[in-house]
mmCIF file of C-alpha atoms in Angstrom:
data_model
loop_
_atom_site.group_PDB
_atom_site.id
_atom_site.type_symbol
_atom_site.label_atom_id
_atom_site.label_comp_id
_atom_site.label_asym_id
_atom_site.label_seq_id
_atom_site.Cartn_x
_atom_site.Cartn_y
_atom_site.Cartn_z
ATOM 1 C CA MET T 1 -42.382 5.154 -23.657
ATOM 2 C CA TRP T 2 -40.012 8.131 -24.471
ATOM 3 C CA LEU T 3 -43.211 10.571 -23.913
ATOM 4 C CA GLU T 4 -43.987 8.772 -20.447
ATOM 5 C CA ILE T 5 -40.301 9.247 -19.484
ATOM 6 C CA LEU T 6 -40.279 12.853 -20.668
ATOM 7 C CA LEU T 7 -43.314 13.815 -18.887
ATOM 8 C CA VAL T 8 -42.033 12.247 -15.598
ATOM 9 C CA GLY T 9 -39.006 14.203 -16.213
ATOM 10 C CA VAL T 10 -40.923 17.486 -16.684
ATOM 11 C CA LEU T 11 -43.141 16.648 -13.713
ATOM 12 C CA SER T 12 -40.212 16.050 -11.214
ATOM 13 C CA PHE T 13 -38.517 19.201 -12.321
ATOM 14 C CA ALA T 14 -41.811 21.299 -11.787
ATOM 15 C CA ILE T 15 -42.363 19.687 -8.227
ATOM 16 C CA TYR T 16 -38.392 20.334 -7.369
ATOM 17 C CA TRP T 17 -38.960 24.002 -8.537
ATOM 18 C CA LEU T 18 -41.865 24.554 -6.494
ATOM 19 C CA LEU T 19 -40.297 23.177 -3.349
ATOM 20 C CA PHE T 20 -36.789 24.386 -3.773
ATOM 21 C CA ARG T 21 -36.465 27.281 -6.057
ATOM 22 C CA ASP T 22 -33.692 29.607 -5.420
ATOM 23 C CA LYS T 23 -33.686 32.011 -2.553
ATOM 24 C CA GLU T 24 -30.932 34.573 -2.095
ATOM 25 C CA GLU T 25 -30.069 33.624 1.475
ATOM 26 C CA THR T 26 -26.755 33.467 3.672
ATOM 27 C CA LEU T 27 -25.727 31.140 6.285
ATOM 28 C CA PRO T 28 -25.606 32.486 9.935
ATOM 29 C CA LEU T 29 -22.296 33.622 10.949
ATOM 30 C CA GLU T 30 -22.437 32.522 14.423
ATOM 31 C CA ASP T 31 -19.257 32.008 16.524
ATOM 32 C CA GLY T 32 -17.500 28.887 18.049
ATOM 33 C CA TRP T 33 -14.757 27.400 20.571
ATOM 34 C CA TRP T 34 -13.063 24.396 19.395
ATOM 35 C CA GLY T 35 -9.933 24.406 21.729
ATOM 36 C CA PRO T 36 -9.477 22.031 24.819
ATOM 37 C CA GLY T 37 -11.619 22.598 27.734
ATOM 38 C CA ALA T 38 -14.006 25.412 28.381
ATOM 39 C CA GLN T 39 -13.589 28.756 26.543
ATOM 40 C CA PRO T 40 -11.987 31.317 28.892
ATOM 41 C CA ALA T 41 -14.596 33.453 30.604
ATOM 42 C CA ALA T 42 -12.668 36.557 30.684
ATOM 43 C CA GLY T 43 -10.388 38.291 28.137
ATOM 44 C CA LYS T 44 -10.050 38.688 24.299
ATOM 45 C CA GLU T 45 -8.310 35.948 22.416
ATOM 46 C CA ASP T 46 -4.724 36.342 21.482
ATOM 47 C CA GLU T 47 -4.984 37.794 18.141
ATOM 48 C CA SER T 48 -1.230 37.967 17.541
ATOM 49 C CA ILE T 49 0.320 36.372 14.223
ATOM 50 C CA ARG T 50 3.644 34.655 15.077
ATOM 51 C CA PRO T 51 6.185 33.499 12.498
ATOM 52 C CA PHE T 52 6.520 29.806 12.191
ATOM 53 C CA LYS T 53 9.230 27.521 10.810
ATOM 54 C CA VAL T 54 8.965 23.941 9.875
ATOM 55 C CA GLU T 55 11.504 21.870 11.583
ATOM 56 C CA THR T 56 12.547 18.328 12.024
ATOM 57 C CA SER T 57 15.089 16.424 14.263
ATOM 58 C CA ASP T 58 17.636 13.522 13.809
ATOM 59 C CA GLU T 59 15.571 11.723 16.214
ATOM 60 C CA GLU T 60 12.321 12.126 14.180
ATOM 61 C CA ILE T 61 14.198 11.110 11.064
ATOM 62 C CA LYS T 62 15.731 8.084 12.977
ATOM 63 C CA ASP T 63 12.381 6.899 14.225
ATOM 64 C CA LEU T 64 10.895 7.006 10.801
ATOM 65 C CA HIS T 65 13.939 4.943 9.370
ATOM 66 C CA GLU T 66 13.221 2.261 11.909
ATOM 67 C CA ARG T 67 9.672 1.978 11.305
ATOM 68 C CA LEU T 68 10.289 1.829 7.501
ATOM 69 C CA GLN T 69 12.979 -0.836 8.149
ATOM 70 C CA ARG T 70 10.440 -3.010 10.247
ATOM 71 C CA VAL T 71 7.703 -2.908 7.512
ATOM 72 C CA ARG T 72 5.638 -6.123 6.861
ATOM 73 C CA LEU T 73 3.988 -6.463 3.407
ATOM 74 C CA THR T 74 2.076 -9.117 1.800
ATOM 75 C CA PRO T 75 2.660 -10.046 -1.943
ATOM 76 C CA PRO T 76 -0.211 -8.346 -4.460
ATOM 77 C CA LEU T 77 -2.341 -10.734 -6.417
ATOM 78 C CA GLU T 78 -0.822 -11.512 -9.944
ATOM 79 C CA ASP T 79 -1.313 -9.087 -12.447
ATOM 80 C CA SER T 80 -3.521 -6.706 -9.895
ATOM 81 C CA ARG T 81 -1.485 -3.533 -10.669
ATOM 82 C CA PHE T 82 -3.420 -0.778 -8.817
ATOM 83 C CA HIS T 83 -6.994 -2.471 -9.005
ATOM 84 C CA TYR T 84 -7.322 -3.242 -5.425
ATOM 85 C CA GLY T 85 -5.418 -0.204 -4.130
ATOM 86 C CA PHE T 86 -1.834 0.423 -3.634
ATOM 87 C CA ASN T 87 0.466 -2.330 -5.215
ATOM 88 C CA SER T 88 2.686 -3.660 -2.379
ATOM 89 C CA ASP T 89 5.388 -4.541 -5.065
ATOM 90 C CA TYR T 90 5.669 -0.767 -6.094
ATOM 91 C CA LEU T 91 5.355 0.202 -2.494
ATOM 92 C CA LYS T 92 8.729 -1.649 -1.784
ATOM 93 C CA LYS T 93 10.274 0.933 -4.374
ATOM 94 C CA VAL T 94 8.665 3.882 -2.642
ATOM 95 C CA ILE T 95 9.874 2.676 0.838
ATOM 96 C CA SER T 96 13.665 2.218 -0.561
ATOM 97 C CA TYR T 97 13.555 5.804 -2.010
ATOM 98 C CA TRP T 98 12.039 7.234 1.048
ATOM 99 C CA LYS T 99 14.478 5.398 3.354
ATOM 100 C CA ASP T 100 17.603 5.582 1.389
ATOM 101 C CA GLU T 101 17.392 8.547 -1.180
ATOM 102 C CA PHE T 102 14.823 11.173 0.064
ATOM 103 C CA ASP T 103 16.611 14.252 1.457
ATOM 104 C CA TRP T 104 14.605 15.301 4.497
ATOM 105 C CA ARG T 105 16.923 18.652 5.083
ATOM 106 C CA LYS T 106 16.407 19.687 1.462
ATOM 107 C CA GLN T 107 12.641 19.067 1.892
ATOM 108 C CA VAL T 108 12.330 21.240 5.010
ATOM 109 C CA GLU T 109 14.236 24.151 3.032
ATOM 110 C CA ILE T 110 11.769 23.848 0.242
ATOM 111 C CA LEU T 111 8.683 23.722 2.820
ATOM 112 C CA ASN T 112 10.505 26.936 4.367
ATOM 113 C CA LYS T 113 10.615 28.692 0.907
ATOM 114 C CA TYR T 114 7.350 30.736 1.580
ATOM 115 C CA PRO T 115 6.785 32.593 4.939
ATOM 116 C CA HIS T 116 4.785 30.365 7.445
ATOM 117 C CA PHE T 117 2.654 31.866 10.169
ATOM 118 C CA LYS T 118 0.442 30.821 13.091
ATOM 119 C CA THR T 119 -2.488 32.599 14.996
ATOM 120 C CA LYS T 120 -5.305 31.619 17.478
ATOM 121 C CA ILE T 121 -8.809 31.512 16.115
ATOM 122 C CA GLU T 122 -11.694 30.068 18.102
ATOM 123 C CA GLY T 123 -9.426 28.235 20.217
ATOM 124 C CA LEU T 124 -7.276 26.670 17.579
ATOM 125 C CA ASP T 125 -3.796 27.330 16.364
ATOM 126 C CA ILE T 126 -4.231 28.063 12.762
ATOM 127 C CA HIS T 127 -1.322 27.633 10.428
ATOM 128 C CA PHE T 128 -0.901 29.444 7.067
ATOM 129 C CA ILE T 129 1.534 30.602 4.364
ATOM 130 C CA HIS T 130 1.375 34.284 3.214
ATOM 131 C CA VAL T 131 3.150 35.145 0.142
ATOM 132 C CA LYS T 132 3.347 38.658 -1.284
ATOM 133 C CA PRO T 133 4.368 39.646 -4.636
ATOM 134 C CA PRO T 134 8.064 40.258 -4.845
ATOM 135 C CA HIS T 135 7.284 43.489 -6.853
ATOM 136 C CA LEU T 136 4.270 45.350 -8.267
ATOM 137 C CA PRO T 137 3.640 47.469 -11.198
ATOM 138 C CA ALA T 138 3.677 51.360 -10.234
ATOM 139 C CA GLY T 139 0.467 52.301 -8.794
ATOM 140 C CA ARG T 140 -0.952 48.815 -8.560
ATOM 141 C CA LYS T 141 -2.195 46.799 -5.409
ATOM 142 C CA ALA T 142 -2.165 43.213 -5.110
ATOM 143 C CA LYS T 143 -5.405 41.162 -5.058
ATOM 144 C CA PRO T 144 -5.653 38.989 -2.043
ATOM 145 C CA LEU T 145 -6.407 35.410 -2.686
ATOM 146 C CA MET T 146 -7.068 32.732 -0.350
ATOM 147 C CA MET T 147 -6.430 29.160 -1.682
ATOM 148 C CA VAL T 148 -7.726 26.184 0.515
ATOM 149 C CA HIS T 149 -6.654 22.491 0.057
ATOM 150 C CA GLY T 150 -8.587 19.310 0.510
ATOM 151 C CA TRP T 151 -8.008 15.637 1.255
ATOM 152 C CA PRO T 152 -5.408 14.064 1.127
ATOM 153 C CA GLY T 153 -3.756 17.339 0.724
ATOM 154 C CA SER T 154 -2.224 20.284 2.334
ATOM 155 C CA PHE T 155 -0.897 23.931 1.769
ATOM 156 C CA TYR T 156 2.160 22.211 -0.226
ATOM 157 C CA GLU T 157 -0.281 21.635 -3.075
ATOM 158 C CA PHE T 158 -0.090 25.296 -4.046
ATOM 159 C CA TYR T 159 3.642 25.677 -4.064
ATOM 160 C CA LYS T 160 3.898 25.313 -7.830
ATOM 161 C CA ILE T 161 1.074 27.653 -8.610
ATOM 162 C CA ILE T 162 2.092 30.497 -6.381
ATOM 163 C CA PRO T 163 4.744 31.890 -8.783
ATOM 164 C CA TYR T 164 2.167 32.163 -11.312
ATOM 165 C CA LEU T 165 0.007 34.177 -9.294
ATOM 166 C CA THR T 166 2.453 36.480 -7.143
ATOM 167 C CA ASP T 167 4.998 37.044 -10.080
ATOM 168 C CA PRO T 168 3.152 36.231 -13.230
ATOM 169 C CA LYS T 169 5.398 38.178 -15.444
ATOM 170 C CA SER T 170 8.409 35.892 -14.684
ATOM 171 C CA GLN T 171 6.206 32.791 -15.696
ATOM 172 C CA GLY T 172 5.351 34.331 -19.014
ATOM 173 C CA LEU T 173 1.821 35.571 -17.999
ATOM 174 C CA SER T 174 0.283 38.976 -17.911
ATOM 175 C CA ASP T 175 0.740 40.932 -14.870
ATOM 176 C CA GLU T 176 -2.955 42.672 -15.283
ATOM 177 C CA HIS T 177 -3.622 40.792 -12.055
ATOM 178 C CA VAL T 178 -1.072 40.233 -9.319
ATOM 179 C CA PHE T 179 -2.115 38.187 -6.332
ATOM 180 C CA GLU T 180 -1.028 38.220 -2.644
ATOM 181 C CA VAL T 181 -1.715 34.523 -1.807
ATOM 182 C CA ILE T 182 -2.763 33.027 1.516
ATOM 183 C CA CYS T 183 -2.901 29.343 1.802
ATOM 184 C CA PRO T 184 -4.094 27.984 5.198
ATOM 185 C CA SER T 185 -4.099 24.417 6.711
ATOM 186 C CA ILE T 186 -7.505 23.158 7.567
ATOM 187 C CA PRO T 187 -7.805 22.429 11.298
ATOM 188 C CA GLY T 188 -6.243 18.995 11.951
ATOM 189 C CA TYR T 189 -4.209 18.990 8.669
ATOM 190 C CA SER T 190 -0.466 19.570 8.584
ATOM 191 C CA PHE T 191 0.299 22.213 11.255
ATOM 192 C CA SER T 192 -3.054 23.477 12.130
ATOM 193 C CA GLN T 193 -4.507 22.285 15.420
ATOM 194 C CA ALA T 194 -7.226 19.869 15.479
ATOM 195 C CA SER T 195 -10.574 20.527 17.024
ATOM 196 C CA SER T 196 -10.992 19.027 20.534
ATOM 197 C CA LYS T 197 -14.749 19.198 20.309
ATOM 198 C CA LYS T 198 -17.443 17.268 18.236
ATOM 199 C CA GLY T 199 -19.170 18.916 15.587
ATOM 200 C CA PHE T 200 -16.562 20.895 13.814
ATOM 201 C CA ASN T 201 -17.330 21.067 9.999
ATOM 202 C CA SER T 202 -16.724 22.985 6.873
ATOM 203 C CA VAL T 203 -18.880 25.941 7.846
ATOM 204 C CA ALA T 204 -16.773 26.373 11.104
ATOM 205 C CA THR T 205 -13.679 26.164 9.014
ATOM 206 C CA ALA T 206 -14.736 28.753 6.705
ATOM 207 C CA ARG T 207 -15.739 31.078 9.521
ATOM 208 C CA ILE T 208 -12.229 30.635 11.137
ATOM 209 C CA PHE T 209 -10.627 31.332 7.520
ATOM 210 C CA TYR T 210 -12.803 34.487 7.127
ATOM 211 C CA LYS T 211 -11.541 35.703 10.414
ATOM 212 C CA LEU T 212 -8.222 35.008 9.532
ATOM 213 C CA MET T 213 -8.553 37.237 6.297
ATOM 214 C CA LEU T 214 -9.858 40.097 8.536
ATOM 215 C CA ARG T 215 -7.113 39.594 10.970
ATOM 216 C CA LEU T 216 -4.666 39.994 8.067
ATOM 217 C CA GLY T 217 -6.489 43.390 6.945
ATOM 218 C CA PHE T 218 -8.540 42.243 4.010
ATOM 219 C CA GLN T 219 -12.090 43.168 3.921
ATOM 220 C CA GLU T 220 -12.700 41.977 0.447
ATOM 221 C CA PHE T 221 -10.914 38.974 -1.177
ATOM 222 C CA TYR T 222 -10.930 36.210 -3.685
ATOM 223 C CA VAL T 223 -11.192 32.497 -2.656
ATOM 224 C CA GLN T 224 -10.117 29.272 -4.515
ATOM 225 C CA GLY T 225 -10.439 25.489 -3.897
ATOM 226 C CA GLY T 226 -11.223 22.074 -4.776
ATOM 227 C CA ASP T 227 -11.966 18.968 -2.812
ATOM 228 C CA TRP T 228 -12.945 20.037 0.809
ATOM 229 C CA GLY T 229 -11.473 23.392 -0.159
ATOM 230 C CA ALA T 230 -14.104 23.998 -2.644
ATOM 231 C CA LEU T 231 -16.959 23.344 0.158
ATOM 232 C CA VAL T 232 -15.101 25.500 2.649
ATOM 233 C CA CYS T 233 -14.757 28.343 0.042
ATOM 234 C CA THR T 234 -18.395 28.031 -1.017
ATOM 235 C CA ASN T 235 -19.312 28.082 2.749
ATOM 236 C CA MET T 236 -17.292 31.254 3.002
ATOM 237 C CA ALA T 237 -19.088 32.834 0.180
ATOM 238 C CA GLN T 238 -22.557 31.635 1.871
ATOM 239 C CA LEU T 239 -21.703 33.293 5.214
ATOM 240 C CA VAL T 240 -20.029 36.662 4.100
ATOM 241 C CA PRO T 241 -20.997 37.345 0.264
ATOM 242 C CA SER T 242 -20.349 40.820 0.833
ATOM 243 C CA HIS T 243 -16.623 40.121 1.499
ATOM 244 C CA VAL T 244 -15.870 37.463 -0.990
ATOM 245 C CA ARG T 245 -15.356 39.340 -4.266
ATOM 246 C CA GLY T 246 -15.039 36.139 -6.176
ATOM 247 C CA LEU T 247 -15.185 32.195 -5.892
ATOM 248 C CA HIS T 248 -13.176 29.999 -8.120
ATOM 249 C CA LEU T 249 -13.486 26.284 -7.920
ATOM 250 C CA ASN T 250 -12.034 23.450 -9.500
ATOM 251 C CA MET T 251 -14.580 20.951 -7.847
ATOM 252 C CA ALA T 252 -18.014 21.428 -6.414
ATOM 253 C CA LEU T 253 -20.160 19.403 -4.159
ATOM 254 C CA ILE T 254 -23.608 19.601 -5.451
ATOM 255 C CA ALA T 255 -26.085 17.294 -3.781
ATOM 256 C CA LYS T 256 -29.491 18.712 -4.318
ATOM 257 C CA ASN T 257 -29.585 19.055 -7.989
ATOM 258 C CA SER T 258 -32.773 18.542 -10.159
ATOM 259 C CA ARG T 259 -30.576 18.522 -13.307
ATOM 260 C CA ILE T 260 -29.528 14.789 -12.337
ATOM 261 C CA LEU T 261 -33.014 13.917 -13.447
ATOM 262 C CA THR T 262 -32.334 14.884 -16.986
ATOM 263 C CA LEU T 263 -29.331 12.313 -17.305
ATOM 264 C CA PRO T 264 -31.515 9.704 -18.762
ATOM 265 C CA LEU T 265 -32.360 11.978 -21.704
ATOM 266 C CA ALA T 266 -28.940 13.874 -21.913
ATOM 267 C CA ARG T 267 -27.737 11.712 -24.985
ATOM 268 C CA TYR T 268 -30.882 12.216 -26.783
ATOM 269 C CA PHE T 269 -31.580 15.999 -26.501
ATOM 270 C CA PRO T 270 -28.273 17.243 -25.171
ATOM 271 C CA GLY T 271 -28.713 20.907 -26.324
ATOM 272 C CA LEU T 272 -32.064 21.252 -25.063
ATOM 273 C CA LEU T 273 -31.165 19.984 -21.541
ATOM 274 C CA GLY T 274 -27.977 22.175 -21.423
ATOM 275 C CA TYR T 275 -25.304 19.657 -21.997
ATOM 276 C CA LYS T 276 -22.377 19.995 -24.290
ATOM 277 C CA ALA T 277 -20.335 17.486 -26.382
ATOM 278 C CA ARG T 278 -17.717 17.349 -23.879
ATOM 279 C CA ASP T 279 -20.178 16.612 -20.959
ATOM 280 C CA LEU T 280 -21.449 13.901 -22.727
ATOM 281 C CA GLU T 281 -17.780 12.266 -23.203
ATOM 282 C CA LEU T 282 -16.990 12.656 -19.617
ATOM 283 C CA LEU T 283 -20.589 11.375 -18.290
ATOM 284 C CA PHE T 284 -21.038 8.438 -20.567
ATOM 285 C CA PRO T 285 -21.298 5.665 -20.386
ATOM 286 C CA PHE T 286 -22.666 6.473 -17.274
ATOM 287 C CA LYS T 287 -22.312 2.859 -15.403
ATOM 288 C CA GLU T 288 -18.617 3.130 -16.046
ATOM 289 C CA LYS T 289 -17.709 6.768 -15.658
ATOM 290 C CA VAL T 290 -20.287 7.746 -12.843
ATOM 291 C CA PHE T 291 -21.722 4.814 -10.707
ATOM 292 C CA TYR T 292 -18.785 2.399 -10.791
ATOM 293 C CA SER T 293 -16.401 5.383 -10.293
ATOM 294 C CA ILE T 294 -18.223 6.552 -7.365
ATOM 295 C CA MET T 295 -18.562 3.079 -5.814
ATOM 296 C CA ARG T 296 -14.883 2.252 -6.459
ATOM 297 C CA GLU T 297 -13.451 5.498 -5.075
ATOM 298 C CA SER T 298 -15.665 6.424 -1.888
ATOM 299 C CA GLY T 299 -15.021 3.568 0.274
ATOM 300 C CA TYR T 300 -12.356 5.452 2.274
ATOM 301 C CA MET T 301 -14.918 8.346 2.708
ATOM 302 C CA HIS T 302 -17.450 6.110 4.521
ATOM 303 C CA ILE T 303 -14.863 4.576 7.144
ATOM 304 C CA GLN T 304 -13.496 8.267 7.676
ATOM 305 C CA CYS T 305 -17.020 9.659 8.173
ATOM 306 C CA THR T 306 -18.042 6.951 10.668
ATOM 307 C CA LYS T 307 -14.893 5.437 12.204
ATOM 308 C CA PRO T 308 -12.235 7.883 11.934
ATOM 309 C CA ASP T 309 -10.524 7.015 15.128
ATOM 310 C CA THR T 310 -9.991 3.447 14.301
ATOM 311 C CA VAL T 311 -8.469 3.852 10.894
ATOM 312 C CA GLY T 312 -6.390 6.885 12.258
ATOM 313 C CA CYS T 313 -4.870 4.487 14.975
ATOM 314 C CA ALA T 314 -3.320 2.427 12.091
ATOM 315 C CA LEU T 315 -2.461 5.445 9.790
ATOM 316 C CA ASN T 316 -0.892 7.318 12.645
ATOM 317 C CA ASP T 317 1.163 4.551 13.814
ATOM 318 C CA SER T 318 2.565 3.157 10.341
ATOM 319 C CA PRO T 319 4.219 5.680 7.886
ATOM 320 C CA VAL T 320 4.040 2.983 5.117
ATOM 321 C CA GLY T 321 0.404 2.572 5.796
ATOM 322 C CA LEU T 322 -0.088 6.096 5.682
ATOM 323 C CA ALA T 323 1.997 6.513 2.476
ATOM 324 C CA ALA T 324 0.016 3.762 0.560
ATOM 325 C CA TYR T 325 -3.289 5.303 1.875
ATOM 326 C CA ILE T 326 -2.550 8.630 0.580
ATOM 327 C CA LEU T 327 -0.349 7.906 -2.476
ATOM 328 C CA GLU T 328 -2.950 5.551 -3.968
ATOM 329 C CA LYS T 329 -5.322 8.654 -4.270
ATOM 330 C CA PHE T 330 -2.694 10.791 -5.678
ATOM 331 C CA SER T 331 -2.383 8.043 -8.259
ATOM 332 C CA THR T 332 -6.176 7.117 -9.129
ATOM 333 C CA TRP T 333 -7.475 10.669 -8.573
ATOM 334 C CA THR T 334 -5.094 12.123 -10.975
ATOM 335 C CA ASN T 335 -6.306 9.678 -13.600
ATOM 336 C CA SER T 336 -8.493 6.602 -13.010
ATOM 337 C CA GLU T 337 -6.663 4.850 -15.833
ATOM 338 C CA PHE T 338 -3.544 4.934 -13.903
ATOM 339 C CA GLN T 339 -5.042 1.900 -11.760
ATOM 340 C CA ASN T 340 -4.148 -0.253 -14.832
ATOM 341 C CA LEU T 341 -0.495 0.662 -14.292
ATOM 342 C CA GLU T 342 2.060 -1.289 -12.349
ATOM 343 C CA ASP T 343 3.102 1.916 -10.697
ATOM 344 C CA GLY T 344 -0.282 3.436 -10.367
ATOM 345 C CA GLY T 345 0.846 6.499 -12.523
ATOM 346 C CA LEU T 346 2.280 8.127 -9.784
ATOM 347 C CA GLU T 347 -25.610 21.911 0.285
ATOM 348 C CA ARG T 348 -26.644 23.531 1.325
ATOM 349 C CA ILE T 349 -28.266 27.081 0.130
ATOM 350 C CA ASN T 350 -27.221 28.475 -3.254
ATOM 351 C CA VAL T 351 -23.857 30.828 -3.606
ATOM 352 C CA TYR T 352 -24.749 34.280 -4.775
ATOM 353 C CA VAL T 353 -21.188 35.344 -5.332
ATOM 354 C CA PRO T 354 -19.594 35.643 -8.884
ATOM 355 C CA THR T 355 -18.014 32.420 -9.514
ATOM 356 C CA GLY T 356 -15.631 30.712 -11.879
ATOM 357 C CA PHE T 357 -15.239 26.888 -12.530
ATOM 358 C CA ALA T 358 -12.423 24.799 -13.899
ATOM 359 C CA ALA T 359 -13.596 21.411 -15.160
ATOM 360 C CA PHE T 360 -10.502 19.008 -15.270
ATOM 361 C CA PRO T 361 -11.199 16.157 -17.241
ATOM 362 C CA CYS T 362 -9.875 13.373 -14.743
ATOM 363 C CA GLU T 363 -11.795 14.818 -11.719
ATOM 364 C CA LEU T 364 -13.622 12.325 -9.652
ATOM 365 C CA LEU T 365 -17.031 13.307 -11.244
ATOM 366 C CA HIS T 366 -17.697 15.667 -14.007
ATOM 367 C CA LEU T 367 -20.173 18.516 -13.343
ATOM 368 C CA PRO T 368 -21.554 19.888 -16.529
ATOM 369 C CA GLU T 369 -22.203 23.701 -16.579
ATOM 370 C CA SER T 370 -25.749 23.622 -16.236
ATOM 371 C CA TRP T 371 -25.315 21.447 -13.069
ATOM 372 C CA VAL T 372 -22.706 24.072 -11.426
ATOM 373 C CA ARG T 373 -25.090 26.953 -12.483
ATOM 374 C CA THR T 374 -27.909 25.709 -10.259
ATOM 375 C CA LYS T 375 -25.628 25.892 -7.216
ATOM 376 C CA TYR T 376 -23.845 29.226 -8.243
ATOM 377 C CA PRO T 377 -26.156 31.193 -10.206
ATOM 378 C CA LYS T 378 -23.754 33.870 -10.730
ATOM 379 C CA LEU T 379 -21.322 31.601 -12.790
ATOM 380 C CA LEU T 380 -19.211 33.928 -14.843
ATOM 381 C CA SER T 381 -16.807 31.442 -16.375
ATOM 382 C CA TYR T 382 -16.856 27.670 -17.021
ATOM 383 C CA ASN T 383 -14.017 26.231 -18.946
ATOM 384 C CA PHE T 384 -13.057 22.795 -19.941
ATOM 385 C CA MET T 385 -9.368 22.163 -19.232
ATOM 386 C CA PRO T 386 -7.312 20.101 -21.693
ATOM 387 C CA ARG T 387 -5.868 17.714 -19.095
ATOM 388 C CA GLY T 388 -5.534 17.184 -15.225
ATOM 389 C CA GLY T 389 -7.233 15.781 -12.327
ATOM 390 C CA HIS T 390 -8.294 16.068 -8.869
ATOM 391 C CA PHE T 391 -5.029 17.783 -7.553
ATOM 392 C CA ALA T 392 -5.441 20.648 -10.087
ATOM 393 C CA ALA T 393 -2.886 23.114 -8.429
ATOM 394 C CA PHE T 394 -0.198 20.395 -8.006
ATOM 395 C CA GLU T 395 -0.651 18.814 -11.251
ATOM 396 C CA GLU T 396 -1.516 21.487 -13.664
ATOM 397 C CA PRO T 397 -0.450 24.814 -11.787
ATOM 398 C CA GLU T 398 0.008 26.943 -15.093
ATOM 399 C CA LEU T 399 -3.523 25.885 -16.471
ATOM 400 C CA LEU T 400 -5.210 26.591 -13.140
ATOM 401 C CA ALA T 401 -3.294 29.933 -12.845
ATOM 402 C CA ARG T 402 -4.579 30.675 -16.253
ATOM 403 C CA ASP T 403 -8.100 30.057 -15.444
ATOM 404 C CA ILE T 404 -8.031 31.968 -12.338
ATOM 405 C CA TYR T 405 -6.882 35.183 -14.201
ATOM 406 C CA LYS T 406 -9.538 34.824 -16.928
ATOM 407 C CA PHE T 407 -12.219 34.644 -14.114
ATOM 408 C CA VAL T 408 -10.685 37.499 -12.123
ATOM 409 C CA THR T 409 -10.625 39.435 -15.457
ATOM 410 C CA LEU T 410 -14.296 39.064 -15.916
ATOM 411 C CA ARG T 411 -15.109 39.781 -12.526
ATOM 412 C CA GLU T 412 -13.076 43.002 -12.355
ATOM 413 C CA ARG T 413 -14.831 44.229 -15.615
ATOM 414 C CA GLN T 414 -18.196 43.897 -14.223
#
């Protein structure tokens, strides 16, 4: 029986290799227009970069408080905790804090801690923060680094990690590498204008962000991302590999991967098949840690991929509904075990750019090094993180910063 399984596995791999073996290709750069109406026939797009400031008003805060006051909740099932989503008993505490204690003025000040800007690219007003080092060692230049968020996230995810990257010495790190950090908002997120046209995707986002870096004067730069940010950064490396000096990820989306066929034999021949002991701990038992996890955590994705306008109406109209929808992900995707607590514990072508990968233990799906390498053949570093989950920069900024430093050190020494 085992011989038959092994033969099937070897045959499957041989067929896959013959059909899909690596070819060093790039995605076509192309162009696009995603703003409302038709693209202006004459004249060059306004390339000015405008300062932007986050603001709110008394009217907006009053409207929010009135909506919070009118909330209608149903009681949770007994002892359900976060097993079926956000527990409405705990949600009452969130609403109370939001309405009576949360300081909006102070939060606006925090958001404006770093310089914000906007610029028009392909018909869309693109928002980003741009943080330069407060001081540089004599004779040194800062390395440009773009960091891209995912869902449900924003540029704010990177606020904790920015000091480690722009002023490492003040954070107890070596200043061998000092970064100039650019964190854009994906179109439709935060303060970036949403596309008015169908068909907008991660490749279009990658192209827009590449144009942003050129507009800022950077011909060569590093990129980093997780979740959708990982896909956008990957696409950027596929579009313009000569401009992306290095790619660092804390998540990867690998759809076409023959390594998955080796899973049935991974526990019996781990070393032979490229698995480390830590990989086995994070992947098995497979039914609970992979299959059930994907089934349990991907329902939101199906509705957002197929009927986004429907769910969007409800979430945009109800701040409490939106809070529950997003906070539940910050709970479960930080650590799946948080669902057992009462408070929730609050492909395309391959990439031939030097790549670093940080494997956080509580990520939605663990990817062994051998799996990552099939998509990113020039993988320079792959490190198991001691703790942390899906929102790495927000949860463990120092750990992620240190891993970025290790990767960049390897890249710069090549």
